[in-house]
Tab-separated table of C-alpha atoms in Angstrom:
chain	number	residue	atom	x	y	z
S	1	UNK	CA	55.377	128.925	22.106
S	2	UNK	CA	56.038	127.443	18.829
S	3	UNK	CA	53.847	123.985	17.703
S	4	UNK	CA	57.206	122.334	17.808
S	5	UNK	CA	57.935	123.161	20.648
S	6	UNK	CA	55.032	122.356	22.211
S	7	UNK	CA	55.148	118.704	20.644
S	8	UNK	CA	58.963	118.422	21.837
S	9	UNK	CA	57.545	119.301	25.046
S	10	UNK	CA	54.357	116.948	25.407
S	11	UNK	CA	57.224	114.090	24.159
S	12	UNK	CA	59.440	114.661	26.962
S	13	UNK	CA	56.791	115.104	29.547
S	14	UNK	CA	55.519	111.663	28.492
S	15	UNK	CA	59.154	109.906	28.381
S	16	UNK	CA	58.918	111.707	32.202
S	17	UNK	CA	55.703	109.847	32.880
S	18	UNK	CA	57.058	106.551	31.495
S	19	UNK	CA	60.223	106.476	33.817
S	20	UNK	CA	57.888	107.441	36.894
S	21	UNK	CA	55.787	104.677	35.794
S	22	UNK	CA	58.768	102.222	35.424
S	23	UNK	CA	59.754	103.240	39.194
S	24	UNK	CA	55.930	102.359	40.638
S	25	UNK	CA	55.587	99.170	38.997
S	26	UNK	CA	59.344	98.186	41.303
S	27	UNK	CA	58.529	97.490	44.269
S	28	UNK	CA	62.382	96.679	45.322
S	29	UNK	CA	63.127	100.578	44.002
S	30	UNK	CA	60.195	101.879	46.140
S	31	UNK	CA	61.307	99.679	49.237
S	32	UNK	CA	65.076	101.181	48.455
S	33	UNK	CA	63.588	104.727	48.162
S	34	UNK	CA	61.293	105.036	51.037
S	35	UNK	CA	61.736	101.890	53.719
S	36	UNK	CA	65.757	102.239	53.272
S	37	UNK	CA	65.828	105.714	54.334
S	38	UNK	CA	63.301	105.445	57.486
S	39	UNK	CA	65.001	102.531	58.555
S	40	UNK	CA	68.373	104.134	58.629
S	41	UNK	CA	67.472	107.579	60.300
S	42	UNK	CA	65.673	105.506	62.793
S	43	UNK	CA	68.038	103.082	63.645
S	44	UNK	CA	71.233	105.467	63.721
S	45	UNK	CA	68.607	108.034	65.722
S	46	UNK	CA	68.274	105.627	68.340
S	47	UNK	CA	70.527	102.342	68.050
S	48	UNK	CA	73.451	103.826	67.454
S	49	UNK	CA	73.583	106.878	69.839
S	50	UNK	CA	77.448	107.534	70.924
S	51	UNK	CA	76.048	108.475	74.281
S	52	UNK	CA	76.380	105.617	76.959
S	53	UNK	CA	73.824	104.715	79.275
S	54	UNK	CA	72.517	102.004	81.570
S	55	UNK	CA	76.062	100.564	82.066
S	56	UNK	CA	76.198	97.360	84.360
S	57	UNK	CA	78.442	97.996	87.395
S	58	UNK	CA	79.222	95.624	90.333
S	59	UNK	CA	80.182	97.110	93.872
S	60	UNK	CA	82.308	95.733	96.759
S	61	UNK	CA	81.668	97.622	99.731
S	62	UNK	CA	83.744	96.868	102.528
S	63	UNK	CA	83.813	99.585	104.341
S	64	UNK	CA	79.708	99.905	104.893
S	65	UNK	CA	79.673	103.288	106.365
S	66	UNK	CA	77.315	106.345	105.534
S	67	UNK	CA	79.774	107.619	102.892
S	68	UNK	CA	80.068	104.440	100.722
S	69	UNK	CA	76.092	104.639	101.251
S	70	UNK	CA	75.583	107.980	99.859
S	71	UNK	CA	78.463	107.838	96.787
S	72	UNK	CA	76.282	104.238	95.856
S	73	UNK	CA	73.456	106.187	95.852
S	74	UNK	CA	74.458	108.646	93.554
S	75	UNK	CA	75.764	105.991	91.205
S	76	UNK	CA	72.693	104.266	91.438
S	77	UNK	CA	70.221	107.371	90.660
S	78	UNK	CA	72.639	108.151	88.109
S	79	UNK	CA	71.149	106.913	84.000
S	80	UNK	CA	74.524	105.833	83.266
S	81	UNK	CA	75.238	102.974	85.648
S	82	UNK	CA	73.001	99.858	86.600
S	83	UNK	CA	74.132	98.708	89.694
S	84	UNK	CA	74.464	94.731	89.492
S	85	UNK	CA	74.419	92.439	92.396
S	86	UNK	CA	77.578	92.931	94.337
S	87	UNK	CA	80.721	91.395	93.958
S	88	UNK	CA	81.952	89.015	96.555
S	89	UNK	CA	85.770	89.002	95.752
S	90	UNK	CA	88.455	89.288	93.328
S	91	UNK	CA	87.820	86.246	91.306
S	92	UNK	CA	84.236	87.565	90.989
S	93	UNK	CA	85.229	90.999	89.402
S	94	UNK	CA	87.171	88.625	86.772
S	95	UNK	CA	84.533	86.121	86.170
S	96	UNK	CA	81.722	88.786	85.784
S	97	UNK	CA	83.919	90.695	83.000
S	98	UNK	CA	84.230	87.908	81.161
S	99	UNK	CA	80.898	86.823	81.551
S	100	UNK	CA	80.234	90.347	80.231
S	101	UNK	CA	77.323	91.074	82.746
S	102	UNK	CA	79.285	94.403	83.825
S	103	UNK	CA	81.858	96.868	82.038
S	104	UNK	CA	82.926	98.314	85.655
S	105	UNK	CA	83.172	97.640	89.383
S	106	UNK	CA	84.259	99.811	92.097
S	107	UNK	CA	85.725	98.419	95.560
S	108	UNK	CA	85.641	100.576	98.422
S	109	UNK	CA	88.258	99.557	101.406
S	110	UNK	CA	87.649	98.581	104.625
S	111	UNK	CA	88.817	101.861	105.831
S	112	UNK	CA	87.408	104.501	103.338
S	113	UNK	CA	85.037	106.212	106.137
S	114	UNK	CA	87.586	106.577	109.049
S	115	UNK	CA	90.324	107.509	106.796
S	116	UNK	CA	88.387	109.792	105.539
S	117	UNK	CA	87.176	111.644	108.599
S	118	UNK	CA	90.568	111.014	110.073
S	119	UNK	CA	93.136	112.026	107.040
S	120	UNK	CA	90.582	113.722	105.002
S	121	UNK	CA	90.973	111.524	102.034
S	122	UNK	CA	90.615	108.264	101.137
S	123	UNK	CA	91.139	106.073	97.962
S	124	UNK	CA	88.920	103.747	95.775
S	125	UNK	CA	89.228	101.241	93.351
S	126	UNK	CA	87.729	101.517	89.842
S	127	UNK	CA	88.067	98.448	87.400
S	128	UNK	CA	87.041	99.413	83.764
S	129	UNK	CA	86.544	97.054	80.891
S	130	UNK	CA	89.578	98.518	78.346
S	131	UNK	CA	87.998	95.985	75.274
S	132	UNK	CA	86.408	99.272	74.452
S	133	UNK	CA	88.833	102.009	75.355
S	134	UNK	CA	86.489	104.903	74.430
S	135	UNK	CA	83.403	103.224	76.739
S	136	UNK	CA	85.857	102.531	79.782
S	137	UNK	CA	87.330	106.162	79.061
S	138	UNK	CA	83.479	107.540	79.654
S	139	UNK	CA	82.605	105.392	82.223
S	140	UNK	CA	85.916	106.584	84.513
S	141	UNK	CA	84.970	109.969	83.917
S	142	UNK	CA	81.254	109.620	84.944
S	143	UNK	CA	82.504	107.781	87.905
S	144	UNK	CA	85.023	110.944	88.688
S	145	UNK	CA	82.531	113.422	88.469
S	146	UNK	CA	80.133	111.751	90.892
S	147	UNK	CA	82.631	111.191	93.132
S	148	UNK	CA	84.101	115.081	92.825
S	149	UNK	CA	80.222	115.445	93.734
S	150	UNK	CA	79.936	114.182	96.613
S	151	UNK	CA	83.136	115.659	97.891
S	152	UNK	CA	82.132	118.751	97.395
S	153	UNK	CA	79.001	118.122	98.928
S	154	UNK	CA	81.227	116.977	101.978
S	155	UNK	CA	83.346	120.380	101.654
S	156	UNK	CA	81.060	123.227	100.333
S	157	UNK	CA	83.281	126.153	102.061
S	158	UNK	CA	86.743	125.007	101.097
S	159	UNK	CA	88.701	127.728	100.130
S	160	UNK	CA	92.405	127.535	98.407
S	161	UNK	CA	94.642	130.525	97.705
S	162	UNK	CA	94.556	130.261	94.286
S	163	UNK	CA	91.801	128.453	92.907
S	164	UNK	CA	90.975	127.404	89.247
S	165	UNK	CA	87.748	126.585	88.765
S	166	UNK	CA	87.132	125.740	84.792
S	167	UNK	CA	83.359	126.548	83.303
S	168	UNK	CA	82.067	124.511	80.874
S	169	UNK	CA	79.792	125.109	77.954
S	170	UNK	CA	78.929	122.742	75.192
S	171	UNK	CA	78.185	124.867	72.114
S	172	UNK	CA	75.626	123.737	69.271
S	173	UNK	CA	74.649	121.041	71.659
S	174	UNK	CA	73.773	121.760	75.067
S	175	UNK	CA	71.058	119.253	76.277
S	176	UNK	CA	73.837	116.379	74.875
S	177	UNK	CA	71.450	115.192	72.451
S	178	UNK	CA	73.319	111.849	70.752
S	179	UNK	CA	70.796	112.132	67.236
S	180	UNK	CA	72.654	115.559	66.521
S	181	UNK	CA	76.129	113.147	65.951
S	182	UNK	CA	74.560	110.993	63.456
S	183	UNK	CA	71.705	112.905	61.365
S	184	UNK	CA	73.860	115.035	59.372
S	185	UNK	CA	76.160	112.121	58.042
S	186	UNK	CA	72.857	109.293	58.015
S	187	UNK	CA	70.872	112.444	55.787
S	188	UNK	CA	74.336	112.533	53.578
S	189	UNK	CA	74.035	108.384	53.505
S	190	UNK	CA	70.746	108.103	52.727
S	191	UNK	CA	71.252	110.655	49.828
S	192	UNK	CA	74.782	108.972	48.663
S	193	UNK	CA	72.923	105.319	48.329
S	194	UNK	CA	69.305	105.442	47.202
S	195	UNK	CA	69.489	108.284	45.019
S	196	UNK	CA	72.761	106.879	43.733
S	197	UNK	CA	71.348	103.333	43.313
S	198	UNK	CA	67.963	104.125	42.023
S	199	UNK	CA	69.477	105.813	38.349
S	200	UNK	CA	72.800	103.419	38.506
S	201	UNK	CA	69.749	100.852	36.757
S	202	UNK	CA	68.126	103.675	34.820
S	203	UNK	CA	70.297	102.958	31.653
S	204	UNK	CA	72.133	99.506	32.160
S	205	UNK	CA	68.006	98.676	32.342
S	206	UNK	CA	67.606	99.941	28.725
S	207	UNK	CA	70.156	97.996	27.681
S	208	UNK	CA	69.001	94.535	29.354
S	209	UNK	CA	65.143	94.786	28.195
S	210	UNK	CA	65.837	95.458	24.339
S	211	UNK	CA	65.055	98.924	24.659
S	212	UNK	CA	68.030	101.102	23.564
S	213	UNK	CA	67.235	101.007	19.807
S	214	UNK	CA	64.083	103.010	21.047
S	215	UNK	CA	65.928	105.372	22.907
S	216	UNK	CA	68.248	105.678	19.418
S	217	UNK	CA	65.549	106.581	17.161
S	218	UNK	CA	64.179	109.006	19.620
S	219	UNK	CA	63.464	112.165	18.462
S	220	UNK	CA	64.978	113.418	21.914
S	221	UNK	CA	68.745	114.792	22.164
S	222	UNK	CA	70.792	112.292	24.684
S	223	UNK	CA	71.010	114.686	27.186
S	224	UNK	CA	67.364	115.251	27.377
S	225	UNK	CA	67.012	111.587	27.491
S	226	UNK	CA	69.626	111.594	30.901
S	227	UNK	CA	67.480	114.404	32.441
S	228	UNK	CA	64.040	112.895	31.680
S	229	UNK	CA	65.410	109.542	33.203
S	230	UNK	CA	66.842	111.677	36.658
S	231	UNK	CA	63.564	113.702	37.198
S	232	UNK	CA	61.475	110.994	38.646
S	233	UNK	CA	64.411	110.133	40.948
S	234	UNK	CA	64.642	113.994	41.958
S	235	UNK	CA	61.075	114.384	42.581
S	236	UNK	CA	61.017	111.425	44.969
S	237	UNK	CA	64.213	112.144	46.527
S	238	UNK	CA	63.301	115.620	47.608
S	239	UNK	CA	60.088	113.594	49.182
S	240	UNK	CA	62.132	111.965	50.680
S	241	UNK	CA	64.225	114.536	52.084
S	242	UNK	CA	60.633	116.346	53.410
S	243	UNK	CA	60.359	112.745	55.261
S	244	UNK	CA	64.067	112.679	56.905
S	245	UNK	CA	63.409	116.024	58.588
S	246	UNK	CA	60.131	115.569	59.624
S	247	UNK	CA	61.768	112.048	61.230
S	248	UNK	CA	64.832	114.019	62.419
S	249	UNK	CA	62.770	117.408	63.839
S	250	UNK	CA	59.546	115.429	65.164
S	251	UNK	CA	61.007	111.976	65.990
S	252	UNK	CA	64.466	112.599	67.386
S	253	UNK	CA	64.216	115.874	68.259
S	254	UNK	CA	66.813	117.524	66.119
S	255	UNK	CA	66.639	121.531	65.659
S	256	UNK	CA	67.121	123.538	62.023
S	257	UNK	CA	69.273	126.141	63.733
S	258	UNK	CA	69.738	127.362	60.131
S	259	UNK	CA	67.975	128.226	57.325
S	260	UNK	CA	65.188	125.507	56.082
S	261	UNK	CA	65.865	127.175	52.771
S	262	UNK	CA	69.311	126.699	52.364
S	263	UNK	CA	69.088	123.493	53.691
S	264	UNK	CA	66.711	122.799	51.370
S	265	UNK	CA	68.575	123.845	48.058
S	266	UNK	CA	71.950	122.328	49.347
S	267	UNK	CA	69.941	118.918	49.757
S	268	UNK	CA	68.846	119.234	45.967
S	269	UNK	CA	72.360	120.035	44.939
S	270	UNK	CA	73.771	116.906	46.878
S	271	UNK	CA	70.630	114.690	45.053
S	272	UNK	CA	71.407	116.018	41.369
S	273	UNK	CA	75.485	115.347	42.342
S	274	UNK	CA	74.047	111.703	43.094
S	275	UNK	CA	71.593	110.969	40.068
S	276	UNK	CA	74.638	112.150	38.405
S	277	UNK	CA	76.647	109.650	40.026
S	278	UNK	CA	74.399	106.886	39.661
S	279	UNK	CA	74.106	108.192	35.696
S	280	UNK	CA	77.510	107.688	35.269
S	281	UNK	CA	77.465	104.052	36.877
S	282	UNK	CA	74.539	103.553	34.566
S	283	UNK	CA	76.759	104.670	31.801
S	284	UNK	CA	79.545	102.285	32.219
S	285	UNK	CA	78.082	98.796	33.773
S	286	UNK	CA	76.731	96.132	31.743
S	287	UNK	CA	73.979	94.692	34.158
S	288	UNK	CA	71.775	96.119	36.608
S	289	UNK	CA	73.178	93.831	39.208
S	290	UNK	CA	76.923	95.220	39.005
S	291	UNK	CA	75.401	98.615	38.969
S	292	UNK	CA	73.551	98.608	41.602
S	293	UNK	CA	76.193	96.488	43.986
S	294	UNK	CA	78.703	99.258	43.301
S	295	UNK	CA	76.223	101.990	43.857
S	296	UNK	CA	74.815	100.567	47.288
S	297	UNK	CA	78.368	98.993	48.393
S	298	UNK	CA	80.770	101.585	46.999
S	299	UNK	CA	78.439	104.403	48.296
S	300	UNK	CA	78.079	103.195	51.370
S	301	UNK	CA	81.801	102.319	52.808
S	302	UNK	CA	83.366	105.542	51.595
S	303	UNK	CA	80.277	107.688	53.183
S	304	UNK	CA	80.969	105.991	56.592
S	305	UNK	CA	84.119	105.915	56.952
S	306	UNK	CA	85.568	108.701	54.993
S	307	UNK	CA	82.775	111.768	55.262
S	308	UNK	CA	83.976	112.341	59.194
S	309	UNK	CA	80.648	111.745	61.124
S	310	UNK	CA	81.522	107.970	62.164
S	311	UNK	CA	85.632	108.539	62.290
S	312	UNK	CA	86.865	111.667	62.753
S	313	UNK	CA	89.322	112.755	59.620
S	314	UNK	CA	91.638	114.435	61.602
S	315	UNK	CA	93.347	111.072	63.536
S	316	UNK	CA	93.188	109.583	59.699
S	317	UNK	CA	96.677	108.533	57.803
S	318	UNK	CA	96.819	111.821	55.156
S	319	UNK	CA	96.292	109.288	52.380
S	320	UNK	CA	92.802	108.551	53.546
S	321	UNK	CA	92.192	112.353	53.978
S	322	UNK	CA	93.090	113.158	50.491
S	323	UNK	CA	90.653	110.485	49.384
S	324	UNK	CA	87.587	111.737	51.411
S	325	UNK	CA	87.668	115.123	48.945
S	326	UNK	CA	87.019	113.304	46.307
S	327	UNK	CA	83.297	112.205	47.942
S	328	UNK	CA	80.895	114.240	47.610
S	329	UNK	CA	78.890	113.529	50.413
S	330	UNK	CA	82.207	114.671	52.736
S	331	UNK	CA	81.191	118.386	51.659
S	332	UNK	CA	77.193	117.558	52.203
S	333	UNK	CA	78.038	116.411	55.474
S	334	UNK	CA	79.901	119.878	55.935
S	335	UNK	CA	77.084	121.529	54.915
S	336	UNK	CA	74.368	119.917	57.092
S	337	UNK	CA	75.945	120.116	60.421
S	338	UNK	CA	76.530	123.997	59.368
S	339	UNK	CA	73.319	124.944	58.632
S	340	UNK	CA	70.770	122.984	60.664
S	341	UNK	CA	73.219	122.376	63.763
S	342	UNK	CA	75.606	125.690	63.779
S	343	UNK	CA	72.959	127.910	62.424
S	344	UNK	CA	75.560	129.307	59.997
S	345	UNK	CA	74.601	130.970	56.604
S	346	UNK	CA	75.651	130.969	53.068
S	347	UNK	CA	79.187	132.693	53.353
S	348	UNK	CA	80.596	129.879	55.499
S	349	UNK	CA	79.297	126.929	53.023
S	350	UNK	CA	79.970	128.749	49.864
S	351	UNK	CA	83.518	126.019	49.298
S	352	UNK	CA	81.971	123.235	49.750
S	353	UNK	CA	78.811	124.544	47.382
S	354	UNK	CA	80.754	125.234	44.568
S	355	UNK	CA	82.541	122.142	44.790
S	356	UNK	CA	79.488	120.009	44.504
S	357	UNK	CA	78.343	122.327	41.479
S	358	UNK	CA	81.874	121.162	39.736
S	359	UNK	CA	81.377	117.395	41.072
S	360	UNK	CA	78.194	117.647	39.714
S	361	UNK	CA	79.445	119.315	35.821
S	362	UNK	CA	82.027	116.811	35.474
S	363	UNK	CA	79.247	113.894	36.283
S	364	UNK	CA	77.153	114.642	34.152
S	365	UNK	CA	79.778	115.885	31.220
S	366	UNK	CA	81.130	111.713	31.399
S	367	UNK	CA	77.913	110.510	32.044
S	368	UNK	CA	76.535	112.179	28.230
S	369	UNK	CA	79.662	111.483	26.551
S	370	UNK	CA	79.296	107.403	27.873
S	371	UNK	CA	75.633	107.605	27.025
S	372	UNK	CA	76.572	108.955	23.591
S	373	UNK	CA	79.057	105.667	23.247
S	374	UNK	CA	76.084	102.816	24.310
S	375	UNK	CA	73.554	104.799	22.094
S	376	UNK	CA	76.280	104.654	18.462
């Protein structure tokens, strides 16, 4: 290698060192880039789990015969339902839903055992709270099955002429496992804000300490200035992504179906799409305070509600559809729930890769040619 070369070199490796030592001497960019991320893969890991559990339910038994007995059993042993103390009457259903000490109550009649033995059916009551439709639709269908249950437990020879009976299998998900709803899109959220928000200050920071006339006179070309500044945020980010599987695999018990690999080099595609997002912020803001309140705020709102793993796209106005492919962390989202739920290889993510690689040219093309404009 040529002596100028190697000097060039030895430069940029120090203007490296001098952004990674710009990053440990900020604490608030360390707490961003390491407590931010644990936080949020814990809390949507375990908080915010769309499975629902330990639901309080009141029971008026009037009928107090061995089946009621058995069918409150089952409810009972069941982890979805904690049986509260019974209701007493009708203005005590009403009272306890509004108190909100129970989302459902059940009232068996004073006849359910002898009509059943003596018509061979019998009816029962089942009071949902509809404030959250999606929770009272669960609940009425965890209450169904146990009741189907028991009647067949009742009836285990009956036979019918024709009879449909419809198996079910849960692919990519078997044991039911809530974590595997929320990892992919909290991994594509993580990656959207911090790495976003950590170089949306890189330049904008230049600017407000004095510094840019050094960055002018540097003997570097701008571009290699807008790499050197990104590296340190790479290198941490892909610790960080070694972190959020360790968390998701060891912690929530999440399984890479897929290739670790591929996972892998996506994940550094999505990061270098988001430094060159947050460059472009950089590029364009005039304080590190508006940069990095659109970078953590802006980020954020899209990636939750427009990426698909909180909302589903599909029961979206087309408006807000079209929108969503213009975020890249829609496509990561794609990506991860491919290859680390679906097991599913390089042919079936090759779209969304390449569209990330363009996301990712264009970034960085605006993000030089504004960096070009601050440094003249």
């Amino acid at each position: 290698m040529p002596k100028e070369h190697q000097i060039s070199m030895k430069r940029f490796l120090a203007f490296i060192r001098k952004e990674f030592y710009h990053v440990f001497r900020d604490q608030r960019t360390l707490l961003i880039l390491f407590g931010l991320p644990v936080v949020q893969i814990v809390l949507f890991g375990f908080a915010l789990s769309s499975e629902v559990k330990n639901i309080g339910i009141a029971i008026q038994d009037n009928s107090h015969d061995i089946h009621t007995e058995k069918i409150i059993r089952k409810i009972g042993s069941s982890s979805y339902f904690h049986i509260e103390k019974p209701i007493l009457n009708y203005k005590d259903i009403e009272n306890r839903f509004k108190d909100g000490s129970i989302k459902c109550a059940v009232i068996f009649p004073s006849n359910f055992g002898s009509d059943l033995q003596r018509l061979g059916g019998a009816k029962i009551q089942v009071i949902a709270d509809a404030s959250d439709p999606n929770t009272a639709t669960i609940v009425t269908n965890y209450l169904n099955a146990i009741v189907r249950d028991y009647q067949q437990e009742l009836n285990p020879t009956t036979r019918f002429n024709y009879q449909i009976l419809p198996e079910l299998r849960q692919l990519y998900n078997e044991e039911q496992n809530g974590s595997l709803n929320f990892i992919p899109g909290v991994i594509a959220l993580i990656f959207m804000i911090v790495s976003t928000a950590l170089t949306s200050v890189s330049v904008v920071r230049e600017k407000e300490l004095g510094t840019m006339e050094i960055l002018l006179v540097s003997p570097f070309k701008p571009i290699m200035v807008l790499i050197a500044k990104a590296i340190p945020y790479l290198v941490l980010s892909i610790i960080n992504f070694v972190i959020i599987i360790f968390l998701s695999v060891y912690l929530l018990n999440v399984e890479i179906k897929g290739s670790f690999l591929l996972l892998f080099v996506e994940s550094i595609l999505f990061i270098i799409t988001c430094l060159s997002l947050g460059l472009l912020i950089s590029n364009v803001t005039a304080s590190q305070q508006t940069a990095m309140l659109i970078s953590m705020m802006g980020m954020m709102l899209p990636t939750l509600l427009l990426t698909g793993f909180m909302f589903p796209l599909e029961n979206m106005p087309w408006i807000f559809q079209a929108i969503s492919h213009l975020i890249p962390s829609h496509y990561y989202y794609i990506i991860v729930k491919a290859v680390m739920l679906k097991g599913l290889g390089f042919s079936y993510i090759w779209k969304e890769t390449l569209i990330l690689v363009v996301m990712t040219i264009l970034l960085l093309t605006i993000s030089l040619k504004k960096f070009k404009i601050r440094l003249s």
